[in-house]
Amino acid sequence: MIRRTLLATAAAGLTLAFGAPAMAQDTTKACFVYVGPIGDGGWTYQHHQGALAVKEEYGDKVEIAWQESVPEGADAERVITQMALSGCNIIFTTSFGYMDPTNNVAAKFPDVKFEHSTGYKREHPNVSTYNARFYEGRAVVGHIAGKMTETNKIGYIGSFPIPEVIMGINSYYHHAKLANPDVELVVTWAYTWFDPAKEADAARAMLDQGVDVITAHTDSTAPLAEIAKEGGSAWGFGQASDMAAFTTNDDGTPGPRIASIIDEWSPYYIKRVGALMDGTYEQIDSWAGMPEGEVVIGTMNDAIPDDVKAEAQAMIDAISAGEYHPFTGPINKQDGSAWLAEGETADDGTLLGMDFYIEGITGDIPN
Amino acid sequence: MDLSNINPILLVASIMISATPILLAAIGEMVVEKSGVLNLGVEGMMITGAVIGFIVAINTGAPLLGFAMAALAGALLSLAFGVLTQVFLSNQVATGLGLTLLGLGLSSLLGKPYEGMKAETLPKLDIPLLGDLPVVGRMLFSHDIMVYLSLCIVVAVWAFLKYTRAGLILRAVGESHDSAHALGYKVIRVRLLAIMFGGACAGLGGAYLSLVRVPQWTEGMTAGAGWIALAIVVFASWRAGRVLIGAYLFGGISVLQLNLQAAGLTWGVQYLSMSPYLITILVLVFISSNRSRSSHDAPANLGQTFHATR
């Protein structure tokens, strides 16, 4: 009898020692899965800034953990499972290719919250998705590109032909065209998110063919470094991150990065982790943009004339205030058929599934 | 589509720049394999060269010193591989893969403080007379010194293997280490030297990436270039001249398909970008199906462990 009591006491003690902290939740653990290295200076770097902002906001009440360069596919599932097992309360998976792994793991851990970036599958109540309206930023840099080009040829380095990228191309071209009716768009597909040498080659190919303003939809700063070799006759934009190192040359002249589209994930991450801590957390599908501060245009440098800066700022203000939608008709599809009538704005469903170019863009979208 | 937008002069010039890193890495690896050693760590040695070259160039302002240090770093890293595989007789494939992982991790650790910085790049050479020639002047004679050095290395390796006694010994060690050992040649010493040469070349190739082609340091920036170098060696069936052709073909197709895209061609670029790999597979099939043609064969003792007492 005594022995049995002893065992029971020991069992209770063990529960107290090991089980209790997990139940009491003094700290919330937020975990992040990154597709590239934090040092890419672009996409992953910005997600990590968001993670650090969460820590900054809540201090000792949260604990953050992350894993870099996780390949999309089977490896991702293993990493996410490992995170769920290691006591993460909320896991942010920050690339499109983590969509199925995230949902698979979510089925096994109903008490853990999962947040998948840029995807659309929410198969379980504990999976939310979030994205940002990057096309709002593309509209602003498109306007600047249309005004800045002297050869009337502007370029876009695409990663993969997915709706996200096609949306960006259309928005960029539409606003360049509004700013400069003679503008012509050149698109090259790199078929990679991150390969600095290839991104530089793509920029070089376009520069050699007379393109003088380039925006990239890949993750590294290599296109800007390649543009810098032109010595002030060609321009580019920071992508995902500010890429401020290219704003000014060593001799003080304006650098090749004349503006940038910054992904600002901090407000979203802080909001979601906060909601989890105070118990107001719900499954959502978030697609915020400039009004919420998730898409930000970085400082415009002095290569841009003042009147163009003012126009760009006016567009930023209008989008932020909700007064202007970058896809406002009249806009036709590439084949000339009507898409948006005068004053009509695009609905989110069409944008998220976008698989067509708008009128004026030459070339086909690869399959 | 408007192919007239493609300027052949600029196209050839950018192909030469684009192919130089893989050419350097491939010619080094070819010498290693000629000595009978398979070093799969090219990627790791390249990226170590890239980060070391960049760090040295930033801190000293001398890109050429960066290249020298990158070669040294590549050689030292490959020496670790050499000691493990030649002295401690570890498995070459596993050790080479380990070297790649080590190089990737080490470079990202060393490179952390240097992200987003800009280094001094190599100036374009201003060659008198040749550089002023129409067309070919801009195409062939207006590059930086490393482009020409890489071509010199190819010629030197070719002449070394074909015409010198030392080159003959190196080939003998690769074809039959037991016979070479019986003749009194120092198999392990020859192989260690070849491995270090391969490491130095890979280091130079990596530094060319971080100092000239993409003049900046980004983690993981080689993005598989080392593996392409390995494929080129097979593609070239272990001949220096064909390594040159292979590297320019691989680099050329990658640049060409981007130029075609920029000129408006959208059909078939994916096929064009995969064609070098298809050709490599075809070459492999050809080699293994045609045993009588020994000139296409890999060095007979490639990848085999040598131990003098056996």
XYZ file of C-alpha atoms in Angstrom:
677
model
C 0.000 0.000 0.000
C 2.731 2.352 0.965
C 4.608 1.483 -2.172
C 1.534 2.166 -4.264
C 1.064 5.568 -2.641
C 4.705 6.294 -3.234
C 4.334 5.485 -6.905
C 1.235 7.592 -7.177
C 3.000 10.501 -5.560
C 5.945 10.077 -7.849
C 3.626 9.990 -10.840
C 1.920 13.151 -9.675
C 5.310 14.751 -9.156
C 6.395 13.813 -12.651
C 3.220 15.262 -14.100
C 3.888 18.473 -12.230
C 7.485 18.576 -13.328
C 7.087 17.774 -16.997
C 3.430 17.972 -17.945
C 2.399 21.148 -16.246
C 4.508 23.762 -18.058
C 3.200 22.524 -21.385
C -0.344 23.024 -20.173
C 0.202 26.286 -18.336
C 1.675 28.110 -21.363
C 3.724 30.834 -19.723
C 5.319 31.563 -23.067
C 3.962 31.178 -26.569
C 6.324 29.616 -29.050
C 6.147 30.952 -32.617
C 8.087 29.032 -35.257
C 9.010 29.944 -38.830
C 9.965 27.799 -41.823
C 11.997 29.627 -44.480
C 12.553 28.557 -48.075
C 15.873 30.379 -48.508
C 18.705 31.659 -46.342
C 17.931 34.666 -44.120
C 20.868 36.314 -45.855
C 19.149 36.388 -49.247
C 18.483 40.065 -48.642
C 14.956 39.630 -49.994
C 11.976 37.341 -49.356
C 13.244 35.234 -46.461
C 15.093 38.164 -44.911
C 11.796 40.067 -44.647
C 9.954 37.143 -43.058
C 12.729 36.910 -40.507
C 12.414 40.633 -39.784
C 8.735 39.917 -39.058
C 9.712 37.099 -36.695
C 12.136 39.375 -34.862
C 9.409 42.035 -34.616
C 7.180 39.519 -32.815
C 9.927 38.911 -30.276
C 10.485 42.648 -29.921
C 6.760 43.291 -29.358
C 6.066 40.614 -26.758
C 9.501 40.135 -25.169
C 9.659 37.271 -22.677
C 6.105 36.216 -23.357
C 7.078 34.672 -26.660
C 9.817 32.428 -27.813
C 10.692 32.268 -31.517
C 12.434 29.541 -33.513
C 13.147 29.162 -37.208
C 14.732 26.954 -39.801
C 16.324 28.295 -42.978
C 16.652 26.840 -46.484
C 14.015 24.153 -46.082
C 13.362 22.560 -49.492
C 9.756 22.516 -50.660
C 8.428 18.953 -50.612
C 8.954 15.965 -48.343
C 11.696 17.635 -46.304
C 9.315 20.431 -45.410
C 6.853 17.988 -43.886
C 9.582 16.524 -41.697
C 10.718 19.980 -40.536
C 7.181 21.161 -39.777
C 6.423 17.945 -37.863
C 9.607 18.375 -35.861
C 8.572 21.923 -34.990
C 5.100 20.810 -33.907
C 6.675 18.119 -31.707
C 9.120 20.558 -30.169
C 6.342 22.617 -28.592
C 5.647 25.304 -31.179
C 2.187 26.804 -30.624
C 1.996 28.541 -33.973
C 3.975 27.694 -37.093
C 4.370 30.049 -40.042
C 5.354 28.321 -43.289
C 6.580 31.000 -45.648
C 6.574 29.625 -49.177
C 3.942 28.519 -51.675
C 5.431 25.007 -51.957
C 4.782 24.274 -48.258
C 1.039 24.220 -48.902
C 0.407 20.465 -48.803
C 3.027 19.649 -46.152
C 1.478 22.309 -43.895
C -2.017 20.867 -44.265
C -0.763 17.285 -43.791
C 1.012 18.113 -40.556
C -1.907 20.250 -39.362
C -4.168 17.185 -39.504
C -1.930 15.439 -36.980
C -1.579 18.347 -34.533
C -5.038 19.894 -34.043
C -3.867 21.952 -31.050
C -1.092 23.707 -32.971
C -1.944 26.672 -35.199
C -0.565 26.699 -38.717
C -0.201 29.745 -40.947
C 0.715 29.216 -44.583
C 1.957 32.097 -46.706
C 0.804 32.670 -50.318
C -1.293 29.489 -50.514
C -5.027 28.824 -50.680
C -5.607 25.454 -48.977
C -7.190 25.522 -45.511
C -8.181 21.869 -45.126
C -8.279 21.916 -41.323
C -9.685 24.436 -38.836
C -6.179 25.104 -37.470
C -4.769 26.230 -40.845
C -4.927 29.883 -41.867
C -3.449 31.441 -44.990
C -1.997 34.885 -45.501
C -0.594 36.834 -48.409
C 0.116 40.442 -49.336
C -1.169 42.475 -52.288
C 2.202 42.866 -53.953
C 0.529 44.013 -57.165
C -0.165 47.324 -55.404
C 3.583 47.841 -55.124
C 4.099 46.713 -58.724
C 1.664 49.417 -59.824
C 3.769 52.143 -58.230
C 7.107 50.889 -59.592
C 5.436 50.347 -62.988
C 4.505 54.012 -63.079
C 8.058 54.999 -62.169
C 9.463 52.612 -64.803
C 7.246 54.099 -67.511
C 8.476 57.571 -66.647
C 12.151 56.628 -66.265
C 12.768 54.583 -69.413
C 14.507 56.318 -72.281
C 14.597 53.356 -74.645
C 10.884 52.697 -73.977
C 11.764 49.100 -73.132
C 11.190 47.894 -69.582
C 11.934 44.426 -68.232
C 10.495 41.945 -65.739
C 12.451 38.933 -64.466
C 9.817 36.326 -63.637
C 10.433 33.311 -61.421
C 7.696 30.852 -62.337
C 4.533 31.458 -64.412
C 2.106 31.344 -61.449
C -0.813 33.741 -60.820
C 1.182 35.682 -58.216
C 3.858 36.582 -60.769
C 1.462 37.149 -63.691
C -0.531 39.524 -61.497
C 2.691 41.456 -60.865
C 3.595 41.578 -64.553
C 0.144 42.871 -65.522
C 0.089 45.496 -62.812
C 3.617 46.681 -63.657
C 2.901 46.902 -67.387
C -0.537 48.501 -66.989
C 0.826 51.396 -64.972
C 3.950 51.823 -67.091
C 1.674 52.043 -70.115
C -0.563 54.631 -68.439
C 2.533 56.705 -67.656
C 4.131 56.226 -71.077
C 1.986 54.960 -74.003
C 5.073 53.967 -76.024
C 6.405 51.545 -73.449
C 7.197 47.956 -74.401
C 7.559 45.122 -71.862
C 10.168 42.340 -72.036
C 9.595 39.313 -69.777
C 12.168 36.595 -69.070
C 11.521 33.550 -66.921
C 14.378 32.401 -64.709
C 12.565 29.263 -63.458
C 14.092 29.706 -60.035
C 13.411 31.810 -56.945
C 17.048 32.021 -55.987
C 20.096 31.633 -58.246
C 22.120 34.859 -58.219
C 24.206 33.980 -61.286
C 21.148 33.160 -63.364
C 19.272 36.234 -62.159
C 22.269 38.347 -63.166
C 22.367 36.637 -66.577
C 18.689 37.400 -67.101
C 19.278 41.068 -66.297
C 22.316 41.093 -68.592
C 20.343 39.587 -71.491
C 17.735 42.324 -71.197
C 20.281 45.131 -70.801
C 22.113 43.902 -73.903
C 18.856 44.218 -75.814
C 18.257 47.811 -74.827
C 16.021 47.406 -71.765
C 16.822 50.161 -69.291
C 14.427 49.656 -66.361
C 14.166 46.197 -64.795
C 12.129 44.804 -61.944
C 12.718 41.309 -60.592
C 10.373 38.753 -59.102
C 13.225 36.617 -57.776
C 14.801 36.725 -54.349
C 18.380 37.986 -54.591
C 20.025 41.353 -55.198
C 21.995 40.044 -58.203
C 19.910 41.848 -60.878
C 20.649 45.175 -59.165
C 24.356 44.360 -59.050
C 24.244 43.622 -62.779
C 22.348 46.841 -63.524
C 24.956 48.755 -61.515
C 27.550 47.783 -64.144
C 25.733 50.049 -66.620
C 26.960 53.019 -64.608
C 23.782 55.081 -64.381
C 22.063 54.435 -67.705
C 19.774 51.688 -66.401
C 17.626 51.346 -63.290
C 16.020 48.698 -61.122
C 13.966 48.208 -57.975
C 14.515 46.489 -54.651
C 12.339 43.396 -54.483
C 10.760 42.008 -51.279
C 13.340 43.854 -49.194
C 14.571 47.444 -49.428
C 18.005 46.460 -50.882
C 19.230 49.815 -49.627
C 22.872 49.013 -50.399
C 22.166 49.900 -54.023
C 20.432 53.226 -53.343
C 23.583 55.310 -53.570
C 26.856 54.594 -55.357
C 30.195 54.877 -53.557
C 30.825 58.222 -55.258
C 27.545 59.653 -53.949
C 25.605 59.503 -57.222
C 22.184 57.827 -57.196
C 22.528 54.044 -57.401
C 20.669 51.593 -59.627
C 17.938 50.915 -57.038
C 15.607 53.849 -57.531
C 12.803 52.537 -55.299
C 11.726 49.217 -53.796
C 8.740 47.095 -52.896
C 9.093 45.970 -49.288
C 7.144 43.032 -47.872
C 6.348 44.082 -44.330
C 5.144 40.987 -42.488
C 5.586 42.394 -38.974
C 2.037 43.791 -38.507
C 0.509 40.465 -39.473
C 2.830 38.322 -37.365
C 2.383 40.542 -34.325
C -1.390 40.543 -34.752
C -1.656 36.754 -35.101
C 0.673 35.822 -32.262
C -1.084 38.420 -30.125
C -4.476 36.924 -30.957
C -3.217 33.485 -30.003
C -1.995 34.791 -26.653
C -5.203 36.608 -25.697
C -7.493 33.872 -26.962
C -9.114 35.719 -29.867
C -7.374 33.612 -32.508
C -9.567 32.448 -35.410
C -8.928 30.769 -38.724
C -8.618 33.417 -41.458
C -7.591 34.000 -45.058
C -5.687 37.264 -44.997
C -4.774 39.306 -48.077
C -3.683 42.723 -46.922
C -1.682 45.369 -48.737
C -0.707 49.008 -48.560
C -3.633 50.142 -46.354
C -2.578 47.694 -43.622
C 1.112 48.528 -44.051
C 2.079 45.091 -45.369
C 3.267 46.381 -48.751
C 5.560 49.402 -48.498
C 7.417 51.399 -51.145
C 10.989 52.091 -49.998
C 12.634 55.507 -50.268
C 12.785 56.804 -53.836
C 16.301 57.965 -54.655
C 17.339 61.122 -56.483
C 17.567 59.520 -59.908
C 13.778 59.968 -60.017
C 12.691 63.509 -60.968
C 10.621 65.308 -58.325
C 7.403 65.373 -60.343
C 7.543 61.592 -60.863
C 8.195 61.129 -57.148
C 5.131 63.222 -56.406
C 2.984 61.200 -58.818
C 4.199 57.940 -57.313
C 3.506 59.245 -53.816
C 0.007 60.288 -54.870
C -0.621 56.770 -56.137
C 0.702 55.270 -52.876
C -1.605 57.567 -50.901
C -4.626 56.711 -53.061
C -4.049 52.964 -52.755
C -3.388 53.219 -49.014
C -6.604 55.173 -48.527
C -8.539 52.552 -50.461
C -9.482 55.076 -53.159
C -7.644 53.414 -56.024
C -7.483 49.772 -57.107
C -4.509 49.053 -59.422
C -6.734 46.919 -61.638
C -9.399 49.464 -62.543
C -10.951 49.276 -66.028
C -10.958 49.782 -68.875
C -8.510 46.886 -69.249
C -8.626 44.300 -72.025
C -7.071 40.864 -72.095
C -4.113 40.192 -74.373
C -6.339 38.865 -77.184
C -8.340 42.089 -77.159
C -11.426 40.718 -75.396
C -12.853 42.886 -72.664
C -11.877 42.097 -69.079
C -12.760 45.130 -66.978
C -15.201 47.798 -68.098
C -14.665 51.485 -67.421
C -14.420 51.994 -63.661
C -14.816 48.304 -62.846
C -12.270 46.774 -60.459
C -10.919 43.231 -60.494
C -12.317 40.794 -57.937
C -9.939 38.819 -55.744
C -10.911 35.461 -57.227
C -9.848 36.462 -60.741
C -6.601 37.942 -59.456
C -5.678 34.842 -57.441
C -6.200 32.627 -60.473
C -4.764 35.026 -63.040
C -3.509 33.118 -66.072
C -3.642 35.754 -68.821
C -1.687 38.822 -69.888
C -3.457 42.129 -70.424
C -3.602 43.856 -73.795
C -0.314 45.210 -75.068
C 2.023 42.581 -73.568
C 3.630 40.485 -76.290
C 4.564 36.829 -75.962
C 2.787 33.901 -74.339
C 2.774 32.670 -70.802
C 4.740 29.371 -70.720
C 2.830 26.352 -69.458
C 9.694 37.766 -81.640
C 12.461 39.970 -82.917
C 15.797 38.180 -83.089
C 17.491 41.265 -84.462
C 17.423 42.579 -80.912
C 20.110 40.063 -80.012
C 23.492 41.592 -80.559
C 25.878 38.696 -81.334
C 28.888 40.657 -80.096
C 27.376 41.265 -76.675
C 25.987 37.716 -76.614
C 29.401 36.103 -77.080
C 30.931 38.507 -74.578
C 28.383 37.605 -71.915
C 28.694 33.881 -72.664
C 32.437 34.080 -71.983
C 31.802 35.708 -68.612
C 28.987 33.356 -67.743
C 31.041 30.237 -68.564
C 34.251 31.188 -66.745
C 33.326 29.941 -63.214
C 32.257 26.503 -64.413
C 35.207 26.309 -66.805
C 37.666 26.878 -63.962
C 35.971 24.386 -61.672
C 35.628 21.779 -64.418
C 39.230 21.918 -65.629
C 40.436 21.484 -62.035
C 38.114 18.553 -61.446
C 39.258 16.970 -64.695
C 42.860 16.875 -63.464
C 41.669 15.343 -60.178
C 39.737 12.659 -61.995
C 42.639 12.034 -64.373
C 44.662 11.082 -61.300
C 41.967 8.558 -60.380
C 40.178 10.493 -57.640
C 36.507 11.437 -57.705
C 35.975 14.604 -55.653
C 32.285 15.426 -55.430
C 33.031 18.441 -53.231
C 33.417 20.914 -56.106
C 30.356 22.886 -55.034
C 31.689 23.220 -51.486
C 35.135 24.320 -52.631
C 33.629 26.810 -55.089
C 31.441 28.495 -52.523
C 34.297 28.602 -50.018
C 36.400 30.297 -52.692
C 33.533 32.693 -53.358
C 33.229 33.794 -49.741
C 36.977 33.939 -49.008
C 37.678 35.856 -52.220
C 34.935 38.320 -51.383
C 36.064 38.825 -47.777
C 39.683 39.398 -48.795
C 38.717 41.755 -51.626
C 36.508 43.804 -49.274
C 39.129 44.071 -46.558
C 42.134 44.788 -48.769
C 40.481 46.471 -51.748
C 42.538 44.182 -54.015
C 40.387 41.750 -56.014
C 43.427 39.894 -57.369
C 44.546 39.134 -53.828
C 41.002 37.907 -53.251
C 41.407 35.471 -56.128
C 44.742 34.239 -54.778
C 43.304 33.656 -51.311
C 40.244 31.954 -52.802
C 42.516 29.529 -54.645
C 44.437 28.903 -51.429
C 41.234 28.324 -49.464
C 39.944 25.919 -52.101
C 43.243 24.032 -52.066
C 43.282 23.794 -48.267
C 39.710 22.546 -48.136
C 40.435 19.965 -50.803
C 43.533 18.918 -48.866
C 41.219 17.875 -46.040
C 39.406 15.692 -48.557
C 42.761 14.414 -49.851
C 44.062 13.438 -46.427
C 40.814 11.673 -45.518
C 40.544 9.724 -48.747
C 44.209 9.076 -49.539
C 45.747 8.628 -46.101
C 42.798 7.380 -44.064
C 41.243 5.608 -47.059
C 37.732 6.927 -46.530
C 35.072 6.511 -49.179
C 35.572 9.157 -51.883
C 31.903 9.656 -52.740
C 30.800 10.108 -49.140
C 33.758 12.324 -48.266
C 33.203 14.483 -51.344
C 29.553 14.985 -50.487
C 30.597 15.837 -46.957
C 32.992 18.412 -48.347
C 30.129 20.078 -50.232
C 28.006 20.267 -47.089
C 30.952 21.554 -45.071
C 31.721 24.224 -47.663
C 28.118 25.422 -47.837
C 27.836 25.685 -44.059
C 31.268 27.212 -43.516
C 30.736 29.827 -46.216
C 27.388 30.950 -44.838
C 28.949 31.281 -41.391
C 31.955 33.266 -42.638
C 29.887 35.364 -45.039
C 27.212 36.558 -42.568
C 28.826 39.943 -41.841
C 29.484 40.591 -45.538
C 25.964 40.292 -46.887
C 24.790 43.290 -48.871
C 28.285 44.784 -49.178
C 29.881 45.739 -52.460
C 33.430 44.765 -53.359
C 35.869 46.200 -55.831
C 35.526 44.243 -59.057
C 38.196 43.379 -61.610
C 38.759 46.045 -64.269
C 38.280 45.125 -67.908
C 41.650 44.819 -69.589
C 42.430 47.480 -72.132
C 44.418 45.471 -74.645
C 46.117 47.707 -77.196
C 45.479 46.943 -80.895
C 43.479 43.739 -80.306
C 40.914 45.540 -78.193
C 40.437 48.167 -80.891
C 39.581 45.642 -83.602
C 36.039 45.912 -84.874
C 33.616 43.202 -83.688
C 36.154 40.758 -82.193
C 37.708 43.517 -80.106
C 34.533 43.973 -78.074
C 33.673 40.280 -78.287
C 36.927 38.616 -77.282
C 39.482 41.166 -76.168
C 37.720 43.379 -73.671
C 37.342 41.052 -70.701
C 38.972 40.947 -67.303
C 42.191 39.051 -66.695
C 40.525 35.995 -65.132
C 38.747 35.110 -68.389
C 42.118 34.864 -70.122
C 43.719 33.124 -67.156
C 41.022 30.439 -67.299
C 41.782 29.872 -70.979
C 45.517 29.743 -70.223
C 44.877 27.126 -67.533
C 43.000 24.974 -70.043
C 45.874 25.165 -72.541
C 48.417 24.503 -69.796
C 46.507 21.456 -68.524
C 46.197 20.110 -72.049
C 49.929 20.529 -72.722
C 50.842 19.184 -69.297
C 48.862 15.978 -69.735
C 49.902 15.443 -73.332
C 53.544 16.479 -73.506
C 55.164 16.325 -70.103
C 56.591 13.421 -68.150
C 54.802 14.591 -64.998
C 51.532 14.586 -66.921
C 52.200 11.044 -68.072
C 52.821 9.950 -64.484
C 49.577 11.588 -63.364
C 47.675 9.732 -66.056
C 49.429 6.473 -65.175
C 48.386 6.888 -61.546
C 44.788 7.380 -62.673
C 44.773 4.438 -65.066
C 46.462 1.889 -62.818
C 47.681 2.940 -59.400
C 49.138 -0.504 -58.697
C 51.349 -0.430 -61.791
C 52.386 3.156 -61.116
C 53.231 2.175 -57.551
C 55.228 -0.838 -58.774
C 57.219 1.496 -60.999
C 58.101 3.535 -57.932
C 55.859 6.538 -58.403
C 54.396 8.134 -55.302
C 50.704 7.516 -55.984
C 49.405 9.296 -52.910
C 51.638 12.320 -53.374
C 50.602 12.703 -57.026
C 46.967 12.416 -56.100
C 47.218 14.920 -53.249
C 48.806 17.446 -55.596
C 46.088 16.877 -58.203
C 43.383 17.244 -55.553
C 44.895 20.536 -54.378
C 45.080 21.824 -57.947
C 41.417 20.934 -58.383
C 40.537 22.734 -55.151
C 42.460 25.836 -56.173
C 40.690 25.961 -59.551
C 37.280 25.514 -57.910
C 38.166 28.309 -55.475
C 39.056 30.605 -58.380
C 35.785 29.756 -60.103
C 33.842 30.579 -56.951
C 35.675 33.864 -56.504
C 34.867 34.759 -60.109
C 31.194 34.410 -59.204
C 31.338 36.615 -56.137
C 33.820 39.188 -57.475
C 32.962 39.577 -61.158
C 29.876 37.797 -62.380
C 27.568 38.720 -59.486
C 29.776 41.189 -57.680
C 28.433 40.545 -54.187
C 28.221 37.810 -51.575
C 24.933 35.962 -51.171
C 24.587 32.786 -49.173
C 24.309 29.719 -51.411
C 25.181 31.786 -54.462
C 26.858 28.997 -56.440
C 23.397 27.372 -56.678
C 24.612 24.110 -58.199
C 27.439 25.412 -60.428
C 29.789 22.830 -58.891
C 27.542 19.986 -59.972
C 27.430 21.365 -63.501
C 31.244 21.393 -63.477
C 31.191 17.701 -62.564
C 28.791 17.000 -65.404
C 31.035 18.877 -67.831
C 33.981 16.623 -66.977
C 31.923 13.579 -67.954
C 30.523 15.386 -70.984
C 34.083 16.169 -72.058
C 35.162 12.545 -71.587
C 38.164 13.753 -69.592
C 39.778 15.906 -72.272
C 40.871 19.491 -71.702
C 39.730 20.846 -75.065
C 36.308 19.344 -74.672
C 36.028 20.743 -71.140
C 36.381 24.168 -72.734
C 33.704 23.360 -75.301
C 31.450 21.867 -72.644
C 31.748 24.844 -70.294
C 31.051 27.348 -73.072
C 28.166 25.194 -74.267
C 26.576 24.957 -70.818
C 27.179 28.632 -70.092
C 26.238 29.614 -73.629
C 22.909 27.809 -73.667
C 21.916 29.325 -70.352
C 22.679 32.839 -71.618
C 21.231 32.161 -75.066
C 17.877 30.964 -73.770
C 17.522 34.096 -71.630
C 18.387 36.242 -74.650
C 15.863 34.398 -76.789
C 13.244 34.960 -74.118
C 14.062 38.646 -73.934
C 13.760 38.807 -77.723
C 10.255 37.418 -77.410
C 10.636 33.692 -78.064
C 8.478 31.818 -75.597
C 8.235 28.356 -77.079
C 10.890 25.778 -76.363
C 13.171 27.708 -74.034
C 12.682 25.069 -71.340
C 13.902 22.424 -73.787
C 16.890 24.540 -74.626
C 17.803 24.953 -70.955
C 17.676 21.233 -70.312
C 19.591 20.289 -73.452
C 23.113 20.295 -71.910
C 21.970 17.772 -69.309
C 20.362 15.625 -71.988
C 23.592 15.700 -73.971
C 25.537 14.681 -70.841
C 23.245 11.712 -70.332
C 23.652 10.748 -73.988
C 27.440 10.962 -73.665
C 27.286 8.731 -70.580
C 25.146 6.198 -72.421
C 27.542 6.311 -75.359
C 30.590 5.788 -73.149
C 29.165 2.844 -71.287
C 27.759 1.157 -74.384
C 30.961 1.393 -76.393
C 33.706 -0.235 -74.360
C 36.042 -0.766 -77.286
C 36.595 2.939 -77.722
C 38.942 3.346 -74.822
C 39.648 6.974 -75.689
C 36.189 7.868 -74.362
C 36.636 5.944 -71.180
C 37.011 7.333 -67.727
C 40.393 6.804 -66.029
C 40.392 3.110 -65.162
C 40.999 3.586 -61.452
C 38.589 6.503 -61.013
C 37.168 6.531 -57.522
C 39.086 3.481 -56.330
C 40.930 3.476 -53.050
C 44.665 2.875 -53.218
C 46.635 1.122 -50.520
C 50.299 0.307 -51.118
C 50.326 -3.002 -49.220
C 47.575 -4.592 -51.255
